[in-house]
Amino acid sequence: MAAIFASPNQVHTEIGIECARRGIHILVEKPVTDTLEAATRLIEAVHRSGILALVGHHRRHHDQVQKLRGLLGNRDIGALVGTSAIWAAYKPNAYFEIAPWRTQQGRGPVLITFIHEIDFLRFTGEIVAVSAVTSSDQRHFAVEDTAGAVLEFQNGAIGTFIISDSAVTPWTVEQGVGEAVEFPFSGESSYRFLGSHGALEFPNLCGGTSRPKSARGTGRCGRSGCSRLRSTPMWRSSIISATSSAARPKACKPSRTAHAR
Protein backbone atom coordinates (compact mmCIF):
# COMPACT_ATOMS: atom_id res chain seq x y z
CA MET A 1 0.00 0.00 0.00
CA ALA A 2 1.24 3.50 -0.79
CA ALA A 3 0.09 7.08 -0.37
CA ILE A 4 0.79 10.18 -2.43
CA PHE A 5 0.41 13.49 -0.67
CA ALA A 6 0.70 17.04 -1.99
CA SER A 7 -0.45 18.92 1.07
CA PRO A 8 0.99 22.22 2.36
CA ASN A 9 4.68 21.91 3.26
CA GLN A 10 4.19 22.30 7.00
CA VAL A 11 2.02 19.18 7.38
CA HIS A 12 4.20 16.78 5.36
CA THR A 13 5.97 15.54 8.47
CA GLU A 14 2.92 14.52 10.50
CA ILE A 15 1.27 12.83 7.53
CA GLY A 16 4.50 11.02 6.67
CA ILE A 17 5.09 9.85 10.22
CA GLU A 18 1.53 8.49 10.46
CA CYS A 19 1.99 6.64 7.15
CA ALA A 20 5.28 5.19 8.43
CA ARG A 21 3.55 4.04 11.63
CA ARG A 22 0.95 2.22 9.53
CA GLY A 23 3.54 0.71 7.15
CA ILE A 24 2.35 2.73 4.14
CA HIS A 25 4.94 3.69 1.51
CA ILE A 26 4.94 7.38 0.61
CA LEU A 27 5.54 9.68 -2.34
CA VAL A 28 5.97 13.17 -0.93
CA GLU A 29 5.60 16.33 -2.98
CA LYS A 30 8.66 18.56 -2.71
CA PRO A 31 9.97 19.90 -0.42
CA VAL A 32 10.22 17.07 2.08
CA THR A 33 9.10 19.44 4.84
CA ASP A 34 9.43 23.12 5.71
CA THR A 35 12.26 22.86 8.29
CA LEU A 36 15.37 20.76 8.86
CA GLU A 37 14.08 19.65 12.25
CA ALA A 38 10.81 18.38 10.76
CA ALA A 39 12.67 16.63 7.95
CA THR A 40 14.90 14.85 10.50
CA ARG A 41 11.84 13.56 12.37
CA LEU A 42 10.28 12.24 9.17
CA ILE A 43 13.50 10.58 7.98
CA GLU A 44 13.95 8.86 11.34
CA ALA A 45 10.37 7.55 11.22
CA VAL A 46 10.89 6.21 7.68
CA HIS A 47 14.09 4.43 8.72
CA ARG A 48 12.48 2.88 11.80
CA SER A 49 9.49 1.60 9.85
CA GLY A 50 11.35 0.35 6.78
CA ILE A 51 8.81 1.86 4.37
CA LEU A 52 9.86 3.24 1.00
CA ALA A 53 9.82 7.04 0.67
CA LEU A 54 10.34 9.13 -2.43
CA VAL A 55 10.25 12.90 -2.97
CA GLY A 56 8.66 14.25 -6.16
CA HIS A 57 11.78 15.54 -7.91
CA HIS A 58 10.72 14.52 -11.41
CA ARG A 59 13.36 16.50 -13.31
CA ARG A 60 15.97 13.80 -12.79
CA HIS A 61 14.02 11.79 -15.34
CA HIS A 62 13.96 14.44 -18.09
CA ASP A 63 15.77 13.49 -21.28
CA GLN A 64 17.67 16.77 -21.20
CA VAL A 65 18.79 16.29 -17.59
CA GLN A 66 20.08 12.79 -18.26
CA LYS A 67 22.01 14.05 -21.29
CA LEU A 68 23.36 17.04 -19.40
CA ARG A 69 24.64 14.84 -16.62
CA GLY A 70 26.42 12.68 -19.16
CA LEU A 71 27.98 15.69 -20.90
CA LEU A 72 29.27 17.16 -17.66
CA GLY A 73 30.47 13.77 -16.45
CA ASN A 74 32.33 13.18 -19.72
CA ARG A 75 33.84 16.67 -19.45
CA ASP A 76 32.63 17.64 -22.92
CA ILE A 77 33.14 21.28 -21.93
CA GLY A 78 36.20 20.52 -19.82
CA ALA A 79 36.25 21.04 -16.06
CA LEU A 80 33.14 22.75 -14.73
CA VAL A 81 34.07 26.28 -13.67
CA GLY A 82 30.68 27.68 -12.83
CA THR A 83 26.97 27.84 -13.50
CA SER A 84 24.54 30.74 -13.73
CA ALA A 85 20.77 30.33 -13.64
CA ILE A 86 17.46 32.14 -13.34
CA TRP A 87 13.98 31.01 -12.36
CA ALA A 88 11.66 33.98 -12.60
CA ALA A 89 7.95 34.08 -13.40
CA TYR A 90 5.03 36.19 -12.25
CA LYS A 91 2.55 34.16 -10.24
CA PRO A 92 -0.90 35.82 -10.31
CA ASN A 93 -2.79 36.88 -7.21
CA ALA A 94 -5.17 33.93 -7.58
CA TYR A 95 -2.25 31.57 -6.93
CA PHE A 96 -2.04 32.94 -3.39
CA GLU A 97 -5.75 33.52 -2.86
CA ILE A 98 -6.62 29.84 -3.34
CA ALA A 99 -3.84 28.77 -0.96
CA PRO A 100 -3.11 31.52 1.57
CA TRP A 101 -0.50 29.30 3.26
CA ARG A 102 1.82 30.19 0.34
CA THR A 103 2.16 33.70 1.78
CA GLN A 104 3.69 32.45 5.05
CA GLN A 105 7.24 31.65 6.11
CA GLY A 106 8.58 28.41 4.67
CA ARG A 107 6.05 28.40 1.82
CA GLY A 108 7.62 30.82 -0.69
CA PRO A 109 9.53 30.36 -3.96
CA VAL A 110 12.67 29.12 -2.19
CA LEU A 111 10.95 25.96 -0.89
CA ILE A 112 8.20 25.68 -3.50
CA THR A 113 10.31 26.28 -6.62
CA PHE A 114 14.03 26.69 -5.87
CA ILE A 115 14.02 23.29 -4.18
CA HIS A 116 13.56 21.75 -7.65
CA GLU A 117 16.58 23.64 -8.94
CA ILE A 118 18.69 22.59 -5.96
CA ASP A 119 17.85 18.94 -6.53
CA PHE A 120 18.63 19.32 -10.24
CA LEU A 121 22.00 20.95 -9.52
CA ARG A 122 22.88 18.30 -6.91
CA PHE A 123 22.09 15.64 -9.50
CA THR A 124 24.75 17.16 -11.78
CA GLY A 125 27.25 17.98 -8.99
CA GLU A 126 27.08 18.03 -5.19
CA ILE A 127 26.65 21.40 -3.43
CA VAL A 128 28.79 21.92 -0.32
CA ALA A 129 28.06 25.54 0.68
CA VAL A 130 25.38 28.18 0.09
CA SER A 131 25.07 31.87 0.87
CA ALA A 132 21.92 33.80 0.03
CA VAL A 133 19.83 36.93 0.40
CA THR A 134 16.05 37.29 0.16
CA SER A 135 13.56 40.08 -0.43
CA SER A 136 9.82 40.51 0.02
CA ASP A 137 9.66 44.02 -1.41
CA GLN A 138 7.34 43.15 -4.30
CA ARG A 139 4.47 41.34 -2.57
CA HIS A 140 5.18 42.28 1.06
CA PHE A 141 4.22 38.82 2.29
CA ALA A 142 5.72 37.22 5.38
CA VAL A 143 7.76 35.06 3.00
CA GLU A 144 10.26 36.02 0.30
CA ASP A 145 9.19 36.77 -3.27
CA THR A 146 12.76 37.02 -4.61
CA ALA A 147 16.07 35.47 -3.60
CA GLY A 148 19.64 35.27 -4.83
CA ALA A 149 22.15 32.55 -3.97
CA VAL A 150 25.82 31.79 -4.43
CA LEU A 151 26.58 28.07 -4.46
CA GLU A 152 29.87 26.25 -3.99
CA PHE A 153 30.15 22.80 -5.56
CA GLN A 154 32.23 19.88 -4.38
CA ASN A 155 34.41 20.08 -7.49
CA GLY A 156 35.26 23.72 -6.78
CA ALA A 157 32.83 25.26 -9.28
CA ILE A 158 30.83 28.33 -8.26
CA GLY A 159 27.17 28.89 -9.10
CA THR A 160 24.86 31.89 -8.99
CA PHE A 161 21.07 31.74 -8.94
CA ILE A 162 18.26 34.27 -8.82
CA ILE A 163 14.69 33.19 -8.22
CA SER A 164 11.48 35.21 -8.13
CA ASP A 165 7.74 34.65 -8.34
CA SER A 166 7.22 38.35 -9.04
CA ALA A 167 9.07 38.99 -12.32
CA VAL A 168 7.89 38.47 -15.89
CA THR A 169 10.57 36.57 -17.85
CA PRO A 170 10.86 33.63 -20.29
CA TRP A 171 13.53 32.03 -18.08
CA THR A 172 12.23 29.03 -16.19
CA VAL A 173 12.78 25.35 -16.88
CA GLU A 174 9.02 24.94 -17.16
CA GLN A 175 8.87 27.49 -19.97
CA GLY A 176 12.04 26.16 -21.57
CA VAL A 177 10.74 22.61 -22.00
CA GLY A 178 6.98 23.20 -21.99
CA GLU A 179 6.37 20.76 -19.14
CA ALA A 180 3.59 22.67 -17.36
CA VAL A 181 0.40 24.11 -18.84
CA GLU A 182 0.46 26.94 -16.30
CA PHE A 183 3.52 28.43 -18.01
CA PRO A 184 3.74 29.60 -21.64
CA PHE A 185 6.32 27.75 -23.72
CA SER A 186 9.31 29.99 -24.46
CA GLY A 187 11.97 27.51 -25.57
CA GLU A 188 14.53 29.64 -23.72
CA SER A 189 17.43 28.27 -21.71
CA SER A 190 17.56 29.45 -18.11
CA TYR A 191 20.88 27.80 -17.22
CA ARG A 192 24.46 28.38 -18.40
CA PHE A 193 27.18 25.87 -17.54
CA LEU A 194 30.70 27.27 -17.91
CA GLY A 195 33.60 24.92 -18.55
CA SER A 196 37.34 25.23 -18.98
CA HIS A 197 36.98 24.35 -22.69
CA GLY A 198 33.46 25.46 -23.53
CA ALA A 199 29.98 26.31 -22.38
CA LEU A 200 26.54 24.75 -22.44
CA GLU A 201 22.97 26.01 -22.15
CA PHE A 202 20.14 24.12 -20.47
CA PRO A 203 17.51 22.91 -21.28
CA ASN A 204 18.28 23.53 -24.97
CA LEU A 205 21.64 21.75 -24.60
CA CYS A 206 23.24 24.13 -27.07
CA GLY A 207 26.83 25.14 -26.55
CA GLY A 208 30.31 24.81 -27.86
CA THR A 209 33.95 24.31 -27.13
CA SER A 210 36.59 26.95 -27.54
CA ARG A 211 40.20 25.97 -27.16
CA PRO A 212 42.94 28.48 -28.00
CA LYS A 213 45.14 27.21 -30.81
CA SER A 214 48.08 27.73 -28.44
CA ALA A 215 46.60 25.01 -26.26
CA ARG A 216 46.91 22.67 -29.22
CA GLY A 217 50.61 23.43 -29.61
CA THR A 218 50.44 26.09 -32.35
CA GLY A 219 52.75 29.09 -32.62
CA ARG A 220 52.58 32.77 -31.84
CA CYS A 221 49.85 35.09 -33.02
CA GLY A 222 51.80 36.02 -36.19
CA ARG A 223 52.19 39.76 -35.63
CA SER A 224 55.76 40.99 -35.99
CA GLY A 225 57.50 41.21 -32.63
CA CYS A 226 54.51 39.90 -30.70
CA SER A 227 55.11 37.12 -28.20
CA ARG A 228 51.44 36.56 -27.41
CA LEU A 229 50.14 33.04 -28.07
CA ARG A 230 47.46 32.62 -30.73
CA SER A 231 44.03 32.50 -29.11
CA THR A 232 41.48 32.39 -31.93
CA PRO A 233 38.48 30.37 -30.65
CA MET A 234 37.26 27.33 -32.54
CA TRP A 235 33.60 26.72 -31.76
CA ARG A 236 31.68 23.49 -32.01
CA SER A 237 27.99 24.28 -31.86
CA SER A 238 25.15 22.25 -30.42
CA ILE A 239 26.73 19.49 -28.38
CA ILE A 240 23.52 17.48 -28.68
CA SER A 241 23.33 18.13 -32.44
CA ALA A 242 20.32 20.40 -32.23
CA THR A 243 21.63 22.14 -35.36
CA SER A 244 24.31 21.62 -37.97
CA SER A 245 27.91 21.82 -36.78
CA ALA A 246 28.42 24.99 -38.78
CA ALA A 247 25.82 26.97 -36.84
CA ARG A 248 26.50 29.17 -33.85
CA PRO A 249 24.90 28.20 -30.51
CA LYS A 250 22.22 30.88 -30.85
CA ALA A 251 20.79 29.01 -33.84
CA CYS A 252 19.83 26.01 -31.73
CA LYS A 253 16.14 25.19 -31.88
CA PRO A 254 14.20 24.70 -28.62
CA SER A 255 12.73 21.31 -27.89
CA ARG A 256 9.62 20.44 -25.91
CA THR A 257 10.98 16.95 -25.15
CA ALA A 258 11.09 16.93 -21.38
CA HIS A 259 10.49 13.46 -20.01
CA ALA A 260 12.22 10.20 -20.79
CA ARG A 261 10.10 7.93 -22.93
GROMACS .gro file of C-alpha atoms in nm:
model
  261
    1MET     CA    1   0.000   0.000   0.000
    2ALA     CA    2   0.124   0.350  -0.079
    3ALA     CA    3   0.009   0.708  -0.037
    4ILE     CA    4   0.079   1.018  -0.243
    5PHE     CA    5   0.041   1.349  -0.067
    6ALA     CA    6   0.070   1.704  -0.199
    7SER     CA    7  -0.045   1.892   0.107
    8PRO     CA    8   0.099   2.222   0.236
    9ASN     CA    9   0.468   2.191   0.326
   10GLN     CA   10   0.419   2.230   0.700
   11VAL     CA   11   0.202   1.918   0.738
   12HIS     CA   12   0.420   1.678   0.536
   13THR     CA   13   0.597   1.554   0.847
   14GLU     CA   14   0.292   1.452   1.050
   15ILE     CA   15   0.127   1.283   0.753
   16GLY     CA   16   0.450   1.102   0.667
   17ILE     CA   17   0.509   0.985   1.022
   18GLU     CA   18   0.153   0.849   1.046
   19CYS     CA   19   0.199   0.664   0.715
   20ALA     CA   20   0.528   0.519   0.843
   21ARG     CA   21   0.355   0.404   1.163
   22ARG     CA   22   0.095   0.222   0.953
   23GLY     CA   23   0.354   0.071   0.715
   24ILE     CA   24   0.235   0.273   0.414
   25HIS     CA   25   0.494   0.369   0.151
   26ILE     CA   26   0.494   0.738   0.061
   27LEU     CA   27   0.554   0.968  -0.234
   28VAL     CA   28   0.597   1.317  -0.093
   29GLU     CA   29   0.560   1.633  -0.298
   30LYS     CA   30   0.866   1.856  -0.271
   31PRO     CA   31   0.997   1.990  -0.042
   32VAL     CA   32   1.022   1.707   0.208
   33THR     CA   33   0.910   1.944   0.484
   34ASP     CA   34   0.943   2.312   0.571
   35THR     CA   35   1.226   2.286   0.829
   36LEU     CA   36   1.537   2.076   0.886
   37GLU     CA   37   1.408   1.965   1.225
   38ALA     CA   38   1.081   1.838   1.076
   39ALA     CA   39   1.267   1.663   0.795
   40THR     CA   40   1.490   1.485   1.050
   41ARG     CA   41   1.184   1.356   1.237
   42LEU     CA   42   1.028   1.224   0.917
   43ILE     CA   43   1.350   1.058   0.798
   44GLU     CA   44   1.395   0.886   1.134
   45ALA     CA   45   1.037   0.755   1.122
   46VAL     CA   46   1.089   0.621   0.768
   47HIS     CA   47   1.409   0.443   0.872
   48ARG     CA   48   1.248   0.288   1.180
   49SER     CA   49   0.949   0.160   0.985
   50GLY     CA   50   1.135   0.035   0.678
   51ILE     CA   51   0.881   0.186   0.437
   52LEU     CA   52   0.986   0.324   0.100
   53ALA     CA   53   0.982   0.704   0.067
   54LEU     CA   54   1.034   0.913  -0.243
   55VAL     CA   55   1.025   1.290  -0.297
   56GLY     CA   56   0.866   1.425  -0.616
   57HIS     CA   57   1.178   1.554  -0.791
   58HIS     CA   58   1.072   1.452  -1.141
   59ARG     CA   59   1.336   1.650  -1.331
   60ARG     CA   60   1.597   1.380  -1.279
   61HIS     CA   61   1.402   1.179  -1.534
   62HIS     CA   62   1.396   1.444  -1.809
   63ASP     CA   63   1.577   1.349  -2.128
   64GLN     CA   64   1.767   1.677  -2.120
   65VAL     CA   65   1.879   1.629  -1.759
   66GLN     CA   66   2.008   1.279  -1.826
   67LYS     CA   67   2.201   1.405  -2.129
   68LEU     CA   68   2.336   1.704  -1.940
   69ARG     CA   69   2.464   1.484  -1.662
   70GLY     CA   70   2.642   1.268  -1.916
   71LEU     CA   71   2.798   1.569  -2.090
   72LEU     CA   72   2.927   1.716  -1.766
   73GLY     CA   73   3.047   1.377  -1.645
   74ASN     CA   74   3.233   1.318  -1.972
   75ARG     CA   75   3.384   1.667  -1.945
   76ASP     CA   76   3.263   1.764  -2.292
   77ILE     CA   77   3.314   2.128  -2.193
   78GLY     CA   78   3.620   2.052  -1.982
   79ALA     CA   79   3.625   2.104  -1.606
   80LEU     CA   80   3.314   2.275  -1.473
   81VAL     CA   81   3.407   2.628  -1.367
   82GLY     CA   82   3.068   2.768  -1.283
   83THR     CA   83   2.697   2.784  -1.350
   84SER     CA   84   2.454   3.074  -1.373
   85ALA     CA   85   2.077   3.033  -1.364
   86ILE     CA   86   1.746   3.214  -1.334
   87TRP     CA   87   1.398   3.101  -1.236
   88ALA     CA   88   1.166   3.398  -1.260
   89ALA     CA   89   0.795   3.408  -1.340
   90TYR     CA   90   0.503   3.619  -1.225
   91LYS     CA   91   0.255   3.416  -1.024
   92PRO     CA   92  -0.090   3.582  -1.031
   93ASN     CA   93  -0.279   3.688  -0.721
   94ALA     CA   94  -0.517   3.393  -0.758
   95TYR     CA   95  -0.225   3.157  -0.693
   96PHE     CA   96  -0.204   3.294  -0.339
   97GLU     CA   97  -0.575   3.352  -0.286
   98ILE     CA   98  -0.662   2.984  -0.334
   99ALA     CA   99  -0.384   2.877  -0.096
  100PRO     CA  100  -0.311   3.152   0.157
  101TRP     CA  101  -0.050   2.930   0.326
  102ARG     CA  102   0.182   3.019   0.034
  103THR     CA  103   0.216   3.370   0.178
  104GLN     CA  104   0.369   3.245   0.505
  105GLN     CA  105   0.724   3.165   0.611
  106GLY     CA  106   0.858   2.841   0.467
  107ARG     CA  107   0.605   2.840   0.182
  108GLY     CA  108   0.762   3.082  -0.069
  109PRO     CA  109   0.953   3.036  -0.396
  110VAL     CA  110   1.267   2.912  -0.219
  111LEU     CA  111   1.095   2.596  -0.089
  112ILE     CA  112   0.820   2.568  -0.350
  113THR     CA  113   1.031   2.628  -0.662
  114PHE     CA  114   1.403   2.669  -0.587
  115ILE     CA  115   1.402   2.329  -0.418
  116HIS     CA  116   1.356   2.175  -0.765
  117GLU     CA  117   1.658   2.364  -0.894
  118ILE     CA  118   1.869   2.259  -0.596
  119ASP     CA  119   1.785   1.894  -0.653
  120PHE     CA  120   1.863   1.932  -1.024
  121LEU     CA  121   2.200   2.095  -0.952
  122ARG     CA  122   2.288   1.830  -0.691
  123PHE     CA  123   2.209   1.564  -0.950
  124THR     CA  124   2.475   1.716  -1.178
  125GLY     CA  125   2.725   1.798  -0.899
  126GLU     CA  126   2.708   1.803  -0.519
  127ILE     CA  127   2.665   2.140  -0.343
  128VAL     CA  128   2.879   2.192  -0.032
  129ALA     CA  129   2.806   2.554   0.068
  130VAL     CA  130   2.538   2.818   0.009
  131SER     CA  131   2.507   3.187   0.087
  132ALA     CA  132   2.192   3.380   0.003
  133VAL     CA  133   1.983   3.693   0.040
  134THR     CA  134   1.605   3.729   0.016
  135SER     CA  135   1.356   4.008  -0.043
  136SER     CA  136   0.982   4.051   0.002
  137ASP     CA  137   0.966   4.402  -0.141
  138GLN     CA  138   0.734   4.315  -0.430
  139ARG     CA  139   0.447   4.134  -0.257
  140HIS     CA  140   0.518   4.228   0.106
  141PHE     CA  141   0.422   3.882   0.229
  142ALA     CA  142   0.572   3.722   0.538
  143VAL     CA  143   0.776   3.506   0.300
  144GLU     CA  144   1.026   3.602   0.030
  145ASP     CA  145   0.919   3.677  -0.327
  146THR     CA  146   1.276   3.702  -0.461
  147ALA     CA  147   1.607   3.547  -0.360
  148GLY     CA  148   1.964   3.527  -0.483
  149ALA     CA  149   2.215   3.255  -0.397
  150VAL     CA  150   2.582   3.179  -0.443
  151LEU     CA  151   2.658   2.807  -0.446
  152GLU     CA  152   2.987   2.625  -0.399
  153PHE     CA  153   3.015   2.280  -0.556
  154GLN     CA  154   3.223   1.988  -0.438
  155ASN     CA  155   3.441   2.008  -0.749
  156GLY     CA  156   3.526   2.372  -0.678
  157ALA     CA  157   3.283   2.526  -0.928
  158ILE     CA  158   3.083   2.833  -0.826
  159GLY     CA  159   2.717   2.889  -0.910
  160THR     CA  160   2.486   3.189  -0.899
  161PHE     CA  161   2.107   3.174  -0.894
  162ILE     CA  162   1.826   3.427  -0.882
  163ILE     CA  163   1.469   3.319  -0.822
  164SER     CA  164   1.148   3.521  -0.813
  165ASP     CA  165   0.774   3.465  -0.834
  166SER     CA  166   0.722   3.835  -0.904
  167ALA     CA  167   0.907   3.899  -1.232
  168VAL     CA  168   0.789   3.847  -1.589
  169THR     CA  169   1.057   3.657  -1.785
  170PRO     CA  170   1.086   3.363  -2.029
  171TRP     CA  171   1.353   3.203  -1.808
  172THR     CA  172   1.223   2.903  -1.619
  173VAL     CA  173   1.278   2.535  -1.688
  174GLU     CA  174   0.902   2.494  -1.716
  175GLN     CA  175   0.887   2.749  -1.997
  176GLY     CA  176   1.204   2.616  -2.157
  177VAL     CA  177   1.074   2.261  -2.200
  178GLY     CA  178   0.698   2.320  -2.199
  179GLU     CA  179   0.637   2.076  -1.914
  180ALA     CA  180   0.359   2.267  -1.736
  181VAL     CA  181   0.040   2.411  -1.884
  182GLU     CA  182   0.046   2.694  -1.630
  183PHE     CA  183   0.352   2.843  -1.801
  184PRO     CA  184   0.374   2.960  -2.164
  185PHE     CA  185   0.632   2.775  -2.372
  186SER     CA  186   0.931   2.999  -2.446
  187GLY     CA  187   1.197   2.751  -2.557
  188GLU     CA  188   1.453   2.964  -2.372
  189SER     CA  189   1.743   2.827  -2.171
  190SER     CA  190   1.756   2.945  -1.811
  191TYR     CA  191   2.088   2.780  -1.722
  192ARG     CA  192   2.446   2.838  -1.840
  193PHE     CA  193   2.718   2.587  -1.754
  194LEU     CA  194   3.070   2.727  -1.791
  195GLY     CA  195   3.360   2.492  -1.855
  196SER     CA  196   3.734   2.523  -1.898
  197HIS     CA  197   3.698   2.435  -2.269
  198GLY     CA  198   3.346   2.546  -2.353
  199ALA     CA  199   2.998   2.631  -2.238
  200LEU     CA  200   2.654   2.475  -2.244
  201GLU     CA  201   2.297   2.601  -2.215
  202PHE     CA  202   2.014   2.412  -2.047
  203PRO     CA  203   1.751   2.291  -2.128
  204ASN     CA  204   1.828   2.353  -2.497
  205LEU     CA  205   2.164   2.175  -2.460
  206CYS     CA  206   2.324   2.413  -2.707
  207GLY     CA  207   2.683   2.514  -2.655
  208GLY     CA  208   3.031   2.481  -2.786
  209THR     CA  209   3.395   2.431  -2.713
  210SER     CA  210   3.659   2.695  -2.754
  211ARG     CA  211   4.020   2.597  -2.716
  212PRO     CA  212   4.294   2.848  -2.800
  213LYS     CA  213   4.514   2.721  -3.081
  214SER     CA  214   4.808   2.773  -2.844
  215ALA     CA  215   4.660   2.501  -2.626
  216ARG     CA  216   4.691   2.267  -2.922
  217GLY     CA  217   5.061   2.343  -2.961
  218THR     CA  218   5.044   2.609  -3.235
  219GLY     CA  219   5.275   2.909  -3.262
  220ARG     CA  220   5.258   3.277  -3.184
  221CYS     CA  221   4.985   3.509  -3.302
  222GLY     CA  222   5.180   3.602  -3.619
  223ARG     CA  223   5.219   3.976  -3.563
  224SER     CA  224   5.576   4.099  -3.599
  225GLY     CA  225   5.750   4.121  -3.263
  226CYS     CA  226   5.451   3.990  -3.070
  227SER     CA  227   5.511   3.712  -2.820
  228ARG     CA  228   5.144   3.656  -2.741
  229LEU     CA  229   5.014   3.304  -2.807
  230ARG     CA  230   4.746   3.262  -3.073
  231SER     CA  231   4.403   3.250  -2.911
  232THR     CA  232   4.148   3.239  -3.193
  233PRO     CA  233   3.848   3.037  -3.065
  234MET     CA  234   3.726   2.733  -3.254
  235TRP     CA  235   3.360   2.672  -3.176
  236ARG     CA  236   3.168   2.349  -3.201
  237SER     CA  237   2.799   2.428  -3.186
  238SER     CA  238   2.515   2.225  -3.042
  239ILE     CA  239   2.673   1.949  -2.838
  240ILE     CA  240   2.352   1.748  -2.868
  241SER     CA  241   2.333   1.813  -3.244
  242ALA     CA  242   2.032   2.040  -3.223
  243THR     CA  243   2.163   2.214  -3.536
  244SER     CA  244   2.431   2.162  -3.797
  245SER     CA  245   2.791   2.182  -3.678
  246ALA     CA  246   2.842   2.499  -3.878
  247ALA     CA  247   2.582   2.697  -3.684
  248ARG     CA  248   2.650   2.917  -3.385
  249PRO     CA  249   2.490   2.820  -3.051
  250LYS     CA  250   2.222   3.088  -3.085
  251ALA     CA  251   2.079   2.901  -3.384
  252CYS     CA  252   1.983   2.601  -3.173
  253LYS     CA  253   1.614   2.519  -3.188
  254PRO     CA  254   1.420   2.470  -2.862
  255SER     CA  255   1.273   2.131  -2.789
  256ARG     CA  256   0.962   2.044  -2.591
  257THR     CA  257   1.098   1.695  -2.515
  258ALA     CA  258   1.109   1.693  -2.138
  259HIS     CA  259   1.049   1.346  -2.001
  260ALA     CA  260   1.222   1.020  -2.079
  261ARG     CA  261   1.010   0.793  -2.293
   0.00000   0.00000   0.00000
